[in-house]
């Protein structure tokens, strides 16, 4: 954002709490559950084709 092309540890420390907090939200927990269910359904379909 400030024109740099490299990331520092301080950059990571600054944004990590925001990114990690989002991953722990109820919305994201539900999203990951739905993704897992969809992946399992696709796996079953693909397995039935072989």
N, CA, C and O atoms as a printed pandas DataFrame, in Angstrom:
     atom_number atom_name residue_name chain_id  residue_number  x_coord  y_coord  z_coord
0              1         N          UNK        A               1    0.811   -1.186    0.000
1              2        CA          UNK        A               1    0.000    0.000    0.000
2              3         C          UNK        A               1    0.861    1.260    0.000
3              4         O          UNK        A               1    0.456    2.290   -0.537
4              5         N          UNK        A               2    2.006    1.182    0.579
5              6        CA          UNK        A               2    2.855    2.372    0.634
6              7         C          UNK        A               2    3.957    2.331   -0.417
7              8         O          UNK        A               2    4.963    3.030   -0.293
8              9         N          UNK        A               3    3.771    1.515   -1.449
9             10        CA          UNK        A               3    4.721    1.476   -2.552
10            11         C          UNK        A               3    5.826    0.455   -2.417
11            12         O          UNK        A               3    6.652    0.318   -3.320
12            13         N          UNK        A               4    5.861   -0.272   -1.297
13            14        CA          UNK        A               4    6.904   -1.283   -1.127
14            15         C          UNK        A               4    6.557   -2.541   -1.901
15            16         O          UNK        A               4    5.390   -2.806   -2.190
16            17         N          UNK        A               5    7.575   -3.310   -2.231
17            18        CA          UNK        A               5    7.358   -4.577   -2.937
18            19         C          UNK        A               5    7.665   -5.781   -2.056
19            20         O          UNK        A               5    7.608   -6.922   -2.513
20            21         N          UNK        A               6    7.988   -5.526   -0.801
21            22        CA          UNK        A               6    8.264   -6.612    0.138
22            23         C          UNK        A               6    7.392   -6.458    1.380
23            24         O          UNK        A               6    6.912   -5.369    1.693
24            25         N          UNK        A               7    7.201   -7.561    2.069
25            26        CA          UNK        A               7    6.405   -7.577    3.289
26            27         C          UNK        A               7    7.344   -7.783    4.465
27            28         O          UNK        A               7    8.271   -8.591    4.407
28            29         N          UNK        A               8    7.091   -7.051    5.517
29            30        CA          UNK        A               8    7.900   -7.204    6.722
30            31         C          UNK        A               8    7.104   -7.962    7.787
31            32         O          UNK        A               8    5.890   -8.123    7.661
32            33         N          UNK        A               9    7.773   -8.416    8.809
33            34        CA          UNK        A               9    7.102   -9.075    9.920
34            35         C          UNK        A               9    6.130   -8.117   10.581
35            36         O          UNK        A               9    5.067   -8.541   11.035
36            37         N          UNK        A              10    6.458   -6.863   10.647
37            38        CA          UNK        A              10    5.551   -5.863   11.223
38            39         C          UNK        A              10    4.271   -5.762   10.405
39            40         O          UNK        A              10    3.188   -5.606   10.971
40            41         N          UNK        A              11    4.380   -5.850    9.077
41            42        CA          UNK        A              11    3.187   -5.847    8.224
42            43         C          UNK        A              11    2.277   -7.014    8.586
43            44         O          UNK        A              11    1.065   -6.852    8.729
44            45         N          UNK        A              12    2.874   -8.184    8.730
45            46        CA          UNK        A              12    2.110   -9.385    9.052
46            47         C          UNK        A              12    1.453   -9.247   10.423
47            48         O          UNK        A              12    0.282   -9.586   10.594
48            49         N          UNK        A              13    2.207   -8.752   11.387
49            50        CA          UNK        A              13    1.659   -8.575   12.733
50            51         C          UNK        A              13    0.493   -7.588   12.729
51            52         O          UNK        A              13   -0.419   -7.705   13.547
52            53         N          UNK        A              14    0.515   -6.634   11.830
53            54        CA          UNK        A              14   -0.536   -5.638   11.772
54            55         C          UNK        A              14   -1.826   -6.211   11.174
55            56         O          UNK        A              14   -2.913   -5.890   11.656
56            57         N          UNK        A              15   -1.732   -7.043   10.146
57            58        CA          UNK        A              15   -2.940   -7.536    9.478
58            59         C          UNK        A              15   -3.405   -8.903    9.975
59            60         O          UNK        A              15   -4.561   -9.268    9.761
60            61         N          UNK        A              16   -2.540   -9.658   10.626
61            62        CA          UNK        A              16   -2.896  -11.007   11.068
62            63         C          UNK        A              16   -4.139  -11.037   11.962
63            64         O          UNK        A              16   -5.017  -11.869   11.734
64            65         N          UNK        A              17   -4.247  -10.180   12.950
65            66        CA          UNK        A              17   -5.453  -10.248   13.793
66            67         C          UNK        A              17   -6.743  -10.050   12.998
67            68         O          UNK        A              17   -7.743  -10.712   13.274
68            69         N          UNK        A              18   -6.734   -9.160   12.029
69            70        CA          UNK        A              18   -7.936   -8.941   11.221
70            71         C          UNK        A              18   -8.260  -10.179   10.390
71            72         O          UNK        A              18   -9.415  -10.599   10.323
72            73         N          UNK        A              19   -7.260  -10.751    9.769
73            74        CA          UNK        A              19   -7.477  -11.922    8.923
74            75         C          UNK        A              19   -7.896  -13.128    9.749
75            76         O          UNK        A              19   -8.804  -13.861    9.357
76            77         N          UNK        A              20   -7.257  -13.339   10.869
77            78        CA          UNK        A              20   -7.583  -14.486   11.701
78            79         C          UNK        A              20   -8.952  -14.342   12.358
79            80         O          UNK        A              20   -9.672  -15.327   12.514
80            81         N          UNK        A              21   -9.307  -13.139   12.736
81            82        CA          UNK        A              21  -10.617  -12.898   13.338
82            83         C          UNK        A              21  -11.720  -13.214   12.340
83            84         O          UNK        A              21  -12.739  -13.801   12.704
84            85         N          UNK        A              22  -11.526  -12.834   11.104
85            86        CA          UNK        A              22  -12.519  -13.114   10.065
86            87         C          UNK        A              22  -12.716  -14.614    9.915
87            88         O          UNK        A              22  -13.847  -15.078    9.767
88            89         N          UNK        A              23  -11.632  -15.376    9.950
89            90        CA          UNK        A              23  -11.719  -16.833    9.792
90            91         C          UNK        A              23  -12.462  -17.488   10.953
91            92         O          UNK        A              23  -12.950  -18.611   10.821
92            93         N          UNK        A              24  -12.552  -16.805   12.076
93            94        CA          UNK        A              24  -13.238  -17.369   13.245
94            95         C          UNK        A              24  -14.674  -16.894   13.351
95            96         O          UNK        A              24  -15.369  -17.261   14.299
96            97         N          UNK        A              25  -15.136  -16.092   12.410
97            98        CA          UNK        A              25  -16.500  -15.580   12.487
98            99         C          UNK        A              25  -17.507  -16.696   12.221
99           100         O          UNK        A              25  -17.180  -17.694   11.577
100          101         N          UNK        A              26  -18.726  -16.526   12.715
101          102        CA          UNK        A              26  -19.781  -17.520   12.502
102          103         C          UNK        A              26  -20.021  -17.734   11.009
103          104         O          UNK        A              26  -20.250  -18.862   10.573
104          105         N          UNK        A              27  -19.972  -16.675   10.241
105          106        CA          UNK        A              27  -20.163  -16.786    8.796
106          107         C          UNK        A              27  -19.114  -17.702    8.176
107          108         O          UNK        A              27  -19.452  -18.571    7.372
108          109         N          UNK        A              28  -17.863  -17.521    8.535
109          110        CA          UNK        A              28  -16.802  -18.325    7.943
110          111         C          UNK        A              28  -16.863  -19.771    8.423
111          112         O          UNK        A              28  -16.580  -20.686    7.649
112          113         N          UNK        A              29  -17.224  -19.993    9.674
113          114        CA          UNK        A              29  -17.356  -21.353   10.173
114          115         C          UNK        A              29  -18.425  -22.089    9.378
115          116         O          UNK        A              29  -18.221  -23.236    8.980
116          117         N          UNK        A              30  -19.565  -21.441    9.142
117          118        CA          UNK        A              30  -20.624  -22.044    8.341
118          119         C          UNK        A              30  -20.159  -22.263    6.903
119          120         O          UNK        A              30  -20.450  -23.299    6.305
120          121         N          UNK        A              31  -19.446  -21.302    6.357
121          122        CA          UNK        A              31  -18.926  -21.429    4.993
122          123         C          UNK        A              31  -18.026  -22.658    4.858
123          124         O          UNK        A              31  -18.160  -23.424    3.903
124          125         N          UNK        A              32  -17.118  -22.846    5.803
125          126        CA          UNK        A              32  -16.211  -23.995    5.747
126          127         C          UNK        A              32  -16.971  -25.310    5.898
127          128         O          UNK        A              32  -16.623  -26.301    5.256
128          129         N          UNK        A              33  -17.995  -25.330    6.731
129          130        CA          UNK        A              33  -18.814  -26.543    6.864
130          131         C          UNK        A              33  -19.492  -26.878    5.537
131          132         O          UNK        A              33  -19.497  -28.031    5.104
132          133         N          UNK        A              34  -20.063  -25.860    4.899
133          134        CA          UNK        A              34  -20.739  -26.083    3.616
134          135         C          UNK        A              34  -19.748  -26.537    2.552
135          136         O          UNK        A              34  -20.060  -27.405    1.737
136          137         N          UNK        A              35  -18.560  -25.952    2.559
137          138        CA          UNK        A              35  -17.530  -26.362    1.604
138          139         C          UNK        A              35  -17.174  -27.835    1.797
139          140         O          UNK        A              35  -17.024  -28.573    0.824
140          141         N          UNK        A              36  -17.042  -28.253    3.036
141          142        CA          UNK        A              36  -16.708  -29.648    3.329
142          143         C          UNK        A              36  -17.805  -30.578    2.835
143          144         O          UNK        A              36  -17.523  -31.626    2.254
144          145         N          UNK        A              37  -19.064  -30.193    3.068
145          146        CA          UNK        A              37  -20.178  -31.018    2.596
146          147         C          UNK        A              37  -20.178  -31.119    1.074
147          148         O          UNK        A              37  -20.367  -32.200    0.517
148          149         N          UNK        A              38  -19.967  -29.987    0.407
149          150        CA          UNK        A              38  -19.938  -29.989   -1.056
150          151         C          UNK        A              38  -18.803  -30.859   -1.592
151          152         O          UNK        A              38  -18.985  -31.613   -2.548
152          153         N          UNK        A              39  -17.640  -30.748   -0.973
153          154        CA          UNK        A              39  -16.503  -31.556   -1.415
154          155         C          UNK        A              39  -16.780  -33.041   -1.240
155          156         O          UNK        A              39  -16.409  -33.849   -2.092
156          157         N          UNK        A              40  -17.431  -33.404   -0.139
157          158        CA          UNK        A              40  -17.783  -34.804    0.101
158          159         C          UNK        A              40  -18.787  -35.290   -0.949
159          160         O          UNK        A              40  -18.666  -36.404   -1.458
160          161         N          UNK        A              41  -19.767  -34.462   -1.266
161          162        CA          UNK        A              41  -20.740  -34.827   -2.298
162          163         C          UNK        A              41  -20.063  -35.028   -3.645
163          164         O          UNK        A              41  -20.352  -35.996   -4.350
164          165         N          UNK        A              42  -19.171  -34.127   -4.002
165          166        CA          UNK        A              42  -18.453  -34.257   -5.276
166          167         C          UNK        A              42  -17.582  -35.507   -5.295
167          168         O          UNK        A              42  -17.495  -36.195   -6.312
168          169         N          UNK        A              43  -16.937  -35.798   -4.167
169          170        CA          UNK        A              43  -16.101  -36.992   -4.068
170          171         C          UNK        A              43  -16.939  -38.250   -4.288
171          172         O          UNK        A              43  -16.523  -39.161   -5.003
172          173         N          UNK        A              44  -18.119  -38.298   -3.673
173          174        CA          UNK        A              44  -19.012  -39.447   -3.832
174          175         C          UNK        A              44  -19.440  -39.618   -5.289
175          176         O          UNK        A              44  -19.452  -40.732   -5.813
176          177         N          UNK        A              45  -19.786  -38.525   -5.928
177          178        CA          UNK        A              45  -20.209  -38.578   -7.332
178          179         C          UNK        A              45  -19.065  -39.083   -8.201
179          180         O          UNK        A              45  -19.254  -39.965   -9.039
180          181         N          UNK        A              46  -17.890  -38.522   -7.999
181          182        CA          UNK        A              46  -16.740  -38.935   -8.806
182          183         C          UNK        A              46  -16.361  -40.388   -8.555
183          184         O          UNK        A              46  -15.987  -41.102   -9.486
184          185         N          UNK        A              47  -16.454  -40.836   -7.293
185          186        CA          UNK        A              47  -16.162  -42.225   -6.970
186          187         C          UNK        A              47  -17.156  -43.166   -7.626
187          188         O          UNK        A              47  -16.797  -44.274   -8.025
188          189         N          UNK        A              48  -18.397  -42.734   -7.739
189          190        CA          UNK        A              48  -19.409  -43.604   -8.344
190          191         C          UNK        A              48  -19.216  -43.766   -9.844
191          192         O          UNK        A              48  -19.771  -44.682  -10.451
192          193         N          UNK        A              49  -18.428  -42.876  -10.443
193          194        CA          UNK        A              49  -18.180  -42.938  -11.887
194          195         C          UNK        A              49  -17.099  -43.946  -12.243
195          196         O          UNK        A              49  -16.979  -44.347  -13.400
196          197         N          UNK        A              50  -16.321  -44.351  -11.266
197          198        CA          UNK        A              50  -15.209  -45.271  -11.574
198          199         C          UNK        A              50  -15.571  -46.710  -11.363
199          200         O          UNK        A              50  -14.741  -47.593  -11.581
